CSV table of C-alpha atoms and ligand atoms in Angstrom, one decimal:
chain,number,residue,atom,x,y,z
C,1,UNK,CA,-20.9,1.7,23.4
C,2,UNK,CA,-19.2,2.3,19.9
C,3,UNK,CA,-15.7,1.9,20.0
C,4,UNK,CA,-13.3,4.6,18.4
C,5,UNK,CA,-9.7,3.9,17.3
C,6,UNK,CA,-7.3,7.0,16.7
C,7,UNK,CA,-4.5,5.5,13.8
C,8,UNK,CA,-1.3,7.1,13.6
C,9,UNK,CA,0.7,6.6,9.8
C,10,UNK,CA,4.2,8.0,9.5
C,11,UNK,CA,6.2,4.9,7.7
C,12,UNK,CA,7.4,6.5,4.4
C,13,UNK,CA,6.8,10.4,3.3
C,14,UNK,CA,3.0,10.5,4.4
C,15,UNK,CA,2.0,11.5,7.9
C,16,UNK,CA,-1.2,10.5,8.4
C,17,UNK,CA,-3.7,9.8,11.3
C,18,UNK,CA,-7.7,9.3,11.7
C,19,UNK,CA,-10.2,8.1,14.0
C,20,UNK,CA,-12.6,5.4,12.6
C,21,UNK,CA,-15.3,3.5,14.5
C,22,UNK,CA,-16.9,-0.2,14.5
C,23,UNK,CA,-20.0,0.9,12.4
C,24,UNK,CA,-16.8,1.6,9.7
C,25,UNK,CA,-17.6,5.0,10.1
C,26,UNK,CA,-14.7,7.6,9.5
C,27,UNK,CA,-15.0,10.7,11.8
C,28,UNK,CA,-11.8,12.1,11.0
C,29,UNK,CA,-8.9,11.8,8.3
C,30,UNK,CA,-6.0,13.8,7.8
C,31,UNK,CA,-3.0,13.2,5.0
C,32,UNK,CA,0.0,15.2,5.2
C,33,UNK,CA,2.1,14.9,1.7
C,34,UNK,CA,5.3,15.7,2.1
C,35,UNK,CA,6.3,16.2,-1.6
C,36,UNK,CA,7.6,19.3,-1.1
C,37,UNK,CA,10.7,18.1,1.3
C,38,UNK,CA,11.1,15.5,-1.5
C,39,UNK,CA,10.7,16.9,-4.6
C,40,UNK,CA,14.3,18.4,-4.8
C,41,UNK,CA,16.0,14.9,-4.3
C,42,UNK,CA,13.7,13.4,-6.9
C,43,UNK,CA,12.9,10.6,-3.8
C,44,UNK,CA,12.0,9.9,-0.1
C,45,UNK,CA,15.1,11.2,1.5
C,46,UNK,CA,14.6,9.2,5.1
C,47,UNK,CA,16.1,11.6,7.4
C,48,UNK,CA,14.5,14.1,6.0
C,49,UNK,CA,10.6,12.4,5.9
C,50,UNK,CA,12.0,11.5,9.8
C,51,UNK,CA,12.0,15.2,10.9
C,52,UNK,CA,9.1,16.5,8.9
C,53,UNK,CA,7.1,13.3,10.6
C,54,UNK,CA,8.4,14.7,14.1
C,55,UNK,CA,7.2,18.3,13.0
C,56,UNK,CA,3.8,17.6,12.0
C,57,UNK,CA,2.6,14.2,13.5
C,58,UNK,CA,1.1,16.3,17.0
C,59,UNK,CA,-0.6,19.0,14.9
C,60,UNK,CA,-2.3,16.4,12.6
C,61,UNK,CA,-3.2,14.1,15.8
C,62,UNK,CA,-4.9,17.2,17.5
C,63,UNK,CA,-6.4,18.5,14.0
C,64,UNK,CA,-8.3,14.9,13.6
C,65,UNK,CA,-9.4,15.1,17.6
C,66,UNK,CA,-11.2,18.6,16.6
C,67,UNK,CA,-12.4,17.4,13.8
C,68,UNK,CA,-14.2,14.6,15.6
C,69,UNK,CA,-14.9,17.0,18.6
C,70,UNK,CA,-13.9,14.7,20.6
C,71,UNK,CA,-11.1,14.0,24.0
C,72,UNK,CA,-8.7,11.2,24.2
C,73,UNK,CA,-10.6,9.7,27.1
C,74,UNK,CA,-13.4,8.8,24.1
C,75,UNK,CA,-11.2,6.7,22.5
C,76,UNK,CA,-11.0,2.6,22.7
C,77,UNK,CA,-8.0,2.2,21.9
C,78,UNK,CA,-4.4,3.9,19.7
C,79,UNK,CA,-3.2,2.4,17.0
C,80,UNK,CA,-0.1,2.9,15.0
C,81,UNK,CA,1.9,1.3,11.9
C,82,UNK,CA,4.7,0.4,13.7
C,83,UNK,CA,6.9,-1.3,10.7
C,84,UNK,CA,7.7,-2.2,8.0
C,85,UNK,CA,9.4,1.2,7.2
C,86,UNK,CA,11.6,3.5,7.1
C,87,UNK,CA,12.7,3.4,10.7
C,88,UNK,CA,13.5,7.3,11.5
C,89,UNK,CA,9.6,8.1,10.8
C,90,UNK,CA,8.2,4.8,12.5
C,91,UNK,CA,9.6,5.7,15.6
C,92,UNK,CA,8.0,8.9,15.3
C,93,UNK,CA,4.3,7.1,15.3
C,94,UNK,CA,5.1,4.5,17.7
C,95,UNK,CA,6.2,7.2,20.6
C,96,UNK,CA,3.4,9.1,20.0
C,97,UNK,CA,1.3,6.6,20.2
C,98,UNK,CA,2.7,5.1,23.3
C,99,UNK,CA,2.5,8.7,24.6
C,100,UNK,CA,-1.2,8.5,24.0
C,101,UNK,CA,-2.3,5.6,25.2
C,102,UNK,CA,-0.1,5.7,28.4
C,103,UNK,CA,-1.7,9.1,29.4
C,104,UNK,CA,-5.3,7.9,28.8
C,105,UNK,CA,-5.0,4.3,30.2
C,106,UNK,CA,-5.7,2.7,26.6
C,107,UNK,CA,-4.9,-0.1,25.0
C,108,UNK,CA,-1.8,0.4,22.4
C,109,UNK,CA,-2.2,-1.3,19.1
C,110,UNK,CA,1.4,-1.8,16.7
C,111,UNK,CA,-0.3,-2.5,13.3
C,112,UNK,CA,1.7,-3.4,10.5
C,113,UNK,CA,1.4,-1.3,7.7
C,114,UNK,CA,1.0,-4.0,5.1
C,115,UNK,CA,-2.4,-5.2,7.4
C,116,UNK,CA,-3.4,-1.6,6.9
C,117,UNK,CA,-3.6,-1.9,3.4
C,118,UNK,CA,-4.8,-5.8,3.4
C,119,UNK,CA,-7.4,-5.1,5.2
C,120,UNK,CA,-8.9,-1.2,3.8
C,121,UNK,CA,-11.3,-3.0,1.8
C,122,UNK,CA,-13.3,-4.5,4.3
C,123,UNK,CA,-14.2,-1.4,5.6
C,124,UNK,CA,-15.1,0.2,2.2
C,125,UNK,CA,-16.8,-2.5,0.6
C,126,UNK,CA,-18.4,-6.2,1.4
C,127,UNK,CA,-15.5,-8.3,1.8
C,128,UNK,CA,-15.5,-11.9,3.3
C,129,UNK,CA,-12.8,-13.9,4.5
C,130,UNK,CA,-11.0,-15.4,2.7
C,131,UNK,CA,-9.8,-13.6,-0.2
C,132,UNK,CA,-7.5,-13.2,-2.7
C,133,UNK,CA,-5.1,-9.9,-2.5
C,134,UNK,CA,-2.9,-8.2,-4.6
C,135,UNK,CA,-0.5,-5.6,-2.7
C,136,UNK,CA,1.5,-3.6,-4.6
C,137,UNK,CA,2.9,-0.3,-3.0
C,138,UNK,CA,6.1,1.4,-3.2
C,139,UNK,CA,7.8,-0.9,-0.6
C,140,UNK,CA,6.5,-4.6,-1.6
C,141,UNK,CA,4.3,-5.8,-4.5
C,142,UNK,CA,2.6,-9.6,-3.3
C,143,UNK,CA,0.0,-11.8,-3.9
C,144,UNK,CA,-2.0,-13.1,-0.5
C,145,UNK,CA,-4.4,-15.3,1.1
C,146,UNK,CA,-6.2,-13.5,3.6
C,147,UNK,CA,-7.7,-15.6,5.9
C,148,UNK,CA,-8.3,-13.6,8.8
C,149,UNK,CA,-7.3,-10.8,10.7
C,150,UNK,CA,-3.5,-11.6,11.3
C,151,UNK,CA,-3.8,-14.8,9.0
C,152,UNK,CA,-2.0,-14.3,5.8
C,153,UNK,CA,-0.2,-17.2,3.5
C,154,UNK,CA,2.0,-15.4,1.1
C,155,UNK,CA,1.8,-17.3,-2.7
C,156,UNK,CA,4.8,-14.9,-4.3
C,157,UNK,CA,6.3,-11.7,-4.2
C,158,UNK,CA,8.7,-9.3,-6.1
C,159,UNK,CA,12.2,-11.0,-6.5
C,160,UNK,CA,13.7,-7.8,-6.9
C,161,UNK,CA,12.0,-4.2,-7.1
C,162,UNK,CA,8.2,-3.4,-6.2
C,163,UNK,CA,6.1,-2.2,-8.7
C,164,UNK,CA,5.9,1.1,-7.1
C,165,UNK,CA,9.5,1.5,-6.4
C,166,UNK,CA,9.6,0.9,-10.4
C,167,UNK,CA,7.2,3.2,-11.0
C,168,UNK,CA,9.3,5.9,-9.5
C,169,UNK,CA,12.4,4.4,-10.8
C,170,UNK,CA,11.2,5.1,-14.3
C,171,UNK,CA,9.6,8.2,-14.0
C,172,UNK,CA,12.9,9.7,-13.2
C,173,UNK,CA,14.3,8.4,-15.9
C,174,UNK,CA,11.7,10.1,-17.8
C,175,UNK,CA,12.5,13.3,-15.8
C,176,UNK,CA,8.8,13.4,-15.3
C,177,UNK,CA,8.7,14.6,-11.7
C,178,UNK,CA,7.9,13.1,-8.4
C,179,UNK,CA,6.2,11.7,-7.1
C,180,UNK,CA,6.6,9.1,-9.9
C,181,UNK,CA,4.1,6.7,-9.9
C,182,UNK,CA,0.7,8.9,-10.2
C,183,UNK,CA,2.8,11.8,-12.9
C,184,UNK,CA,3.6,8.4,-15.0
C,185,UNK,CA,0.2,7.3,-15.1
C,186,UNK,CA,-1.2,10.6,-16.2
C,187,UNK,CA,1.4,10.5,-19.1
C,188,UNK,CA,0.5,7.0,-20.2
C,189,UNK,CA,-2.9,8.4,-20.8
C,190,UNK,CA,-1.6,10.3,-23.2
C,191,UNK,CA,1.3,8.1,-24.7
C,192,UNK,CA,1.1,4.7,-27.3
C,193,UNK,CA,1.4,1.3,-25.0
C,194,UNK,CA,2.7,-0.5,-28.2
C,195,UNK,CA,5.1,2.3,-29.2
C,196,UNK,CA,8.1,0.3,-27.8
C,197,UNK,CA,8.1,-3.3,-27.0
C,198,UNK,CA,9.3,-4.3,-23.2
C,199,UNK,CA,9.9,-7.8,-21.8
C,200,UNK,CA,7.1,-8.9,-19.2
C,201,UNK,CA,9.4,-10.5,-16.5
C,202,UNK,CA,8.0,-13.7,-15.1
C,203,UNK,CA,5.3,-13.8,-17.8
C,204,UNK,CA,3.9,-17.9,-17.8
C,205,UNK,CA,6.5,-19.2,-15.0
C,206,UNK,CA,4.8,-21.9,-12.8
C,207,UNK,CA,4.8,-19.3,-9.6
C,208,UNK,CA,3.0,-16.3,-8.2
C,209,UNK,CA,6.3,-14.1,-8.1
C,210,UNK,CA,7.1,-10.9,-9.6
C,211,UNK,CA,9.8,-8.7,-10.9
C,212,UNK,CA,10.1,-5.1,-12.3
C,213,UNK,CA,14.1,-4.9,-12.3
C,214,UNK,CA,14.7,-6.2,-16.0
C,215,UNK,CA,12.0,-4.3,-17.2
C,216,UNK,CA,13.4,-0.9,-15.7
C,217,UNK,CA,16.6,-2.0,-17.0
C,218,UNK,CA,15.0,-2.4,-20.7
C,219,UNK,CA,13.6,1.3,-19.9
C,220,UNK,CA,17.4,2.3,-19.0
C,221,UNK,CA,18.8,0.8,-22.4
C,222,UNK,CA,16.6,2.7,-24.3
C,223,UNK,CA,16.3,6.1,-23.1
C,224,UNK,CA,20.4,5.9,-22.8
C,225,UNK,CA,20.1,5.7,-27.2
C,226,UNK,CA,17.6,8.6,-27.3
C,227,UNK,CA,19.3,11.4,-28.8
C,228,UNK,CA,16.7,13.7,-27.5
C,229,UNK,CA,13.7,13.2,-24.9
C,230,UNK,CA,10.3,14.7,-26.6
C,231,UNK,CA,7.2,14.9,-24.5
C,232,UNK,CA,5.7,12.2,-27.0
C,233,UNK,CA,9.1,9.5,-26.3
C,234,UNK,CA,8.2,10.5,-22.3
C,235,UNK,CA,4.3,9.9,-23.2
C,236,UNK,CA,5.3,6.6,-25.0
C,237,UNK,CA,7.5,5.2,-22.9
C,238,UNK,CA,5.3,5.7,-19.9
C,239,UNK,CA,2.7,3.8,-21.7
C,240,UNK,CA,4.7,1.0,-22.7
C,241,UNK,CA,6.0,0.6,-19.1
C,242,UNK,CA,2.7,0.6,-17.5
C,243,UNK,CA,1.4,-1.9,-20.4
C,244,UNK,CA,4.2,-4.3,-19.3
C,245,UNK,CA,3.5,-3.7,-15.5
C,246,UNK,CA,0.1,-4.7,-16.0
C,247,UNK,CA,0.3,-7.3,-18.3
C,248,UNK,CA,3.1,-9.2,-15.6
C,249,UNK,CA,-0.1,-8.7,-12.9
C,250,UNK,CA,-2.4,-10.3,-15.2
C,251,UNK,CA,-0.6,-12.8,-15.8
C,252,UNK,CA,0.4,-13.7,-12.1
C,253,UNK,CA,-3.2,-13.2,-11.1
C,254,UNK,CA,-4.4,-15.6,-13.2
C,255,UNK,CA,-1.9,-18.2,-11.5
C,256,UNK,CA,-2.7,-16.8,-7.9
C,257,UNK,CA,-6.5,-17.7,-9.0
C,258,UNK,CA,-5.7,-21.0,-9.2
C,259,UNK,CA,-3.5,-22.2,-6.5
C,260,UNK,CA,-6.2,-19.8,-4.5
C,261,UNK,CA,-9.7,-21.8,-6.2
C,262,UNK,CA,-7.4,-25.1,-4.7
C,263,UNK,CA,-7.4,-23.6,-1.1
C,264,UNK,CA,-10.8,-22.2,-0.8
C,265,UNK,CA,-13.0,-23.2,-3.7
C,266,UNK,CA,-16.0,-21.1,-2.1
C,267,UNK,CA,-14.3,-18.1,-1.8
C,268,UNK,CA,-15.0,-15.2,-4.3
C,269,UNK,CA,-13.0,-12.6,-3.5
C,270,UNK,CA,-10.7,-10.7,-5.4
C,271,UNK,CA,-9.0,-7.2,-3.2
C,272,UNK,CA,-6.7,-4.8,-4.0
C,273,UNK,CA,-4.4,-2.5,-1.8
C,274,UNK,CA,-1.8,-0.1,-1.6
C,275,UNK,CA,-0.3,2.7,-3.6
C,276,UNK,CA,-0.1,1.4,-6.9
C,277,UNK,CA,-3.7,0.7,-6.2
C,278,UNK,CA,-4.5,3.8,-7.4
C,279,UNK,CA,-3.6,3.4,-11.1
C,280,UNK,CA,-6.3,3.0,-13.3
C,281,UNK,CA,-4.8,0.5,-15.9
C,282,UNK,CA,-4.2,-1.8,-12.8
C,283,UNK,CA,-7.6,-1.4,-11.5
C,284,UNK,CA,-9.5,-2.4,-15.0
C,285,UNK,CA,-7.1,-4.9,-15.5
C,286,UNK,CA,-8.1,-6.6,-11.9
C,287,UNK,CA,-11.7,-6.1,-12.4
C,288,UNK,CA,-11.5,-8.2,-16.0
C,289,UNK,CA,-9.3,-11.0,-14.8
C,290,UNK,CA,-12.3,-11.1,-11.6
C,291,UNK,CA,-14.6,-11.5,-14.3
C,292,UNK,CA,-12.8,-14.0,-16.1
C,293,UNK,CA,-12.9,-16.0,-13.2
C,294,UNK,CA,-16.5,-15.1,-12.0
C,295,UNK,CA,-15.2,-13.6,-8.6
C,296,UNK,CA,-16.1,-10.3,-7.4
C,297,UNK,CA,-13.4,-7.4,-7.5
C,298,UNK,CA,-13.5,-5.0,-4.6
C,299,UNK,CA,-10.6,-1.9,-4.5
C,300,UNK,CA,-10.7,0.9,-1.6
C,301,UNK,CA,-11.3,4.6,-3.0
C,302,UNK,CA,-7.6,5.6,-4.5
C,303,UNK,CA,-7.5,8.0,-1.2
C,304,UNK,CA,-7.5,5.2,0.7
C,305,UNK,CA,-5.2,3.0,-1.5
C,306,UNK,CA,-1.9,5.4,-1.0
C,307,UNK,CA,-0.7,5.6,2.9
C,308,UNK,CA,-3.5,6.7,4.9
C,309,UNK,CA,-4.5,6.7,8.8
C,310,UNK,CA,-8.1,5.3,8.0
C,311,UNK,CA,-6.1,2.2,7.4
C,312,UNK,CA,-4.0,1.9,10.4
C,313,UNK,CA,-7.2,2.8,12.6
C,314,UNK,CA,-9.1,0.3,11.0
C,315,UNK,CA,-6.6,-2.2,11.2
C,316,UNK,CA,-6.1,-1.7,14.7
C,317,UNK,CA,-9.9,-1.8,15.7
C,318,UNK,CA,-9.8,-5.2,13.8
C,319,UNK,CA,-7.0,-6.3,16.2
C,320,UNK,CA,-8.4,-4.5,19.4
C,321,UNK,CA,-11.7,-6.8,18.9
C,322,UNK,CA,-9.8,-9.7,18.4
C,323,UNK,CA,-7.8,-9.0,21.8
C,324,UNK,CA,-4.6,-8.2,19.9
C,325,UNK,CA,-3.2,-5.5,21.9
C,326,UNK,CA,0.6,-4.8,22.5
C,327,UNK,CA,2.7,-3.9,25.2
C,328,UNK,CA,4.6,-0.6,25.8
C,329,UNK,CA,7.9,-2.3,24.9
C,330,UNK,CA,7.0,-3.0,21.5
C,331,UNK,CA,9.7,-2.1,19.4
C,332,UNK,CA,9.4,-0.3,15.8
C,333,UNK,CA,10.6,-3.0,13.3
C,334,UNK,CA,11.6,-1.6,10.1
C,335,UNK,CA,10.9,-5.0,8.5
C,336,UNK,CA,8.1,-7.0,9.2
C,337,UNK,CA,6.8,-9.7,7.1
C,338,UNK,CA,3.0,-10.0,7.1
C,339,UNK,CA,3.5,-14.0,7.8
C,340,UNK,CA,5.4,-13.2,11.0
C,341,UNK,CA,1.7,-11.7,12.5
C,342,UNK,CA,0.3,-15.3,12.9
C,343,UNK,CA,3.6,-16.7,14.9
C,344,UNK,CA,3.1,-13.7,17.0
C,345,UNK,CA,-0.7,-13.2,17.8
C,346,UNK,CA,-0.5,-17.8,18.9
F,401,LIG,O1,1.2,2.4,-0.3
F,401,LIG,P1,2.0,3.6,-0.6
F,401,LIG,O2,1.4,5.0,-0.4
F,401,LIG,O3,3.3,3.6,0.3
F,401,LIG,C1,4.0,2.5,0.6
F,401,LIG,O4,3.5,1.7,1.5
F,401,LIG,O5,5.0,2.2,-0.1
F,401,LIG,O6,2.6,3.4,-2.1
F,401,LIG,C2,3.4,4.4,-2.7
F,401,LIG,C3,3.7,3.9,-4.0
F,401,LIG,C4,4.7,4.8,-4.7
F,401,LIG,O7,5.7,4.0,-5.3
F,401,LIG,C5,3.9,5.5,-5.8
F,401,LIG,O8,4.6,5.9,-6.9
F,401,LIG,C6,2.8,4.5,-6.1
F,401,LIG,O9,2.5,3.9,-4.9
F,401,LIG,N1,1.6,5.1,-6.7
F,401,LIG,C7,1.2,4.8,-8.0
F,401,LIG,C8,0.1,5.6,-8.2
F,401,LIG,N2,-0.2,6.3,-7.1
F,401,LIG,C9,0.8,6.0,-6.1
F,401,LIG,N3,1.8,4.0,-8.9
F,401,LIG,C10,1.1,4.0,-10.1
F,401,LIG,N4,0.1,4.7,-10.4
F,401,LIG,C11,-0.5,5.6,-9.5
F,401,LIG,N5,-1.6,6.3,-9.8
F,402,LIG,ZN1,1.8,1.8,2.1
């Protein structure tokens, strides 16, 4: 009998859920955006993304069950990102959740978010373990080993900012809008990525880490001299940010690809996920360093790349397969390093 897992995504300022089964078939996805509670503050105001999670998560839940046309009692299992996150809207998924499966009898499934977005690209495209991945979203940017489901070795990470948080960061700077990161892409289309020169943080050091503060900061020192912000300065600027962004991923991909050739030197793999996923300039610039080191490149769809409930089900069938279940006292965990999952699943 196919199995179907209902996922459940309310971690940041997108409530989300969707019911995906283990021919990675999606039967029902629903996003809720909730830009417009934001937009005022110019940010994710976490009180306020709490109470809009509470207001909407049942609606969306039932919406994706009529979608699918089917009853909880057809489900395998309930699955929901129960951390890292901010906490107020976590605890909003992992009570309804519970709710769920408690009713029905069903195995409950805490995911954690990042695995959501590790894993997407196995069901979208033909992935083997292991492989190489570069999450960047607005909470964590890091560059993985993914051996399995639940088996990750972390090689760096941001020392400061993510590169989504920085993304934001700069767009409102700019005064470009929110939500930052896709407005400052569309102006960077339009803008000169050599119009002013930024540092690339980390560039050549003999690690896989990151950082994006410095090179906000360099952003700051500059628009703070600008007598007058012109559409073309916004344009520009946003160009020559998202230049320096990307160069600093090239550049700590191509040590990842190393250390990761050492580990596994059949592997072939190279996968991108989360938000920042969705740019463009980040995309081609992962699909040429692949080719540079003759290893395939596989990204999600960009709908799938920002937070989504296709992820967290899909996740969670992974786990339910593997016997991963949880127990109704699982608590939310507003941090939850992707390491930790191996210690817990022994
Ligand atoms: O994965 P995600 O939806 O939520 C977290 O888990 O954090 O990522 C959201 C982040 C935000 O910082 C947003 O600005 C960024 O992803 N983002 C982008 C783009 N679309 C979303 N950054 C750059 N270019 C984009 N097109
Ligand atoms: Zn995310």
């Amino acid at each position: 009998m196919t199995k179907i897992v209902l996922g459940i995504e309310s971690s940041c300022d997108e409530t989300a859920c969707a019911l995906v089964n283990d021919r990675r078939e999606v039967l029902a996805s629903v996003v809720w955006s909730q830009y417009d509670e934001h937009r005022r503050f110019g940010g994710v105001v976490p009180e306020i993304a709490a109470r809009a999670h509470l207001e909407k998560c049942d609606v969306l839940i039932q919406e994706c069950m009529n979608q699918a046309g089917i009853k909880f009692s057809d489900l395998s299992g309930v699955a929901v990102a129960a951390g890292p996150g901010l906490i107020g809207g976590v605890l909003v998924g992992v009570m309804s959740a519970k709710a769920i499966a408690f009713c029905h009898n069903l195995p409950f499934i805490a995911v954690n978010h990042l695995e959501g977005h590790a894993l997407t690209a196995m069901l979208t495209n033909d992935v083997e373990f292991p492989y190489l991945l570069l999450l960047t979203s607005g909470g964590h940017c890091q560059l993985l080993e993914v051996m399995g489901v639940g088996k990750y070795k972390k090689l760096g990470a941001t020392i400061d900012d993510s590169a989504g948080e920085a993304f934001d960061k700069v767009a409102k700077m700019l005064d470009i809008g929110y939500p930052g990161g896709p407005n400052l892409e569309k102006r960077a289309v339009l803008g000169n990525p050599k119009a002013f020169q930024l540092p690339i943080p980390m560039k050549g050091r003999d690690n896989c880490d990151f950082s994006f503060s410095g090179l906000k900061t360099a952003v700051r020192v500059i628009v703070d001299k600008q007598s007058k912000i012109t559409e073309t300065f916004q344009n520009d600027m946003c160009a020559s940010f998202q230049y320096a962004v990307v160069e600093q991923m090239r550049d700590r991909l191509n040590h990842a690809i190393r250390l990761f050739k050492k580990d596994f030197p059949n592997a072939k793999d190279l996968v991108v996920g989360g938000g920042v996923a969705a740019n463009t300039a980040v995309r081609q610039m992962l699909e040429d360093v692949a080719q540079k080191h003759q290893m395939n490149f596989s990204a999600p769809p960009v709908r799938l790349c920002t937070d989504n409930g296709v992820m967290i089900a899909w996740a969670g069938l992974q786990r339910l397969n593997a016997g991963l279940t949880d127990a109704f006292d699982f608590k939310a965990r507003p941090r939850w390093p992707l390491e930790e999952l191996a210690q817990k699943d022994k």
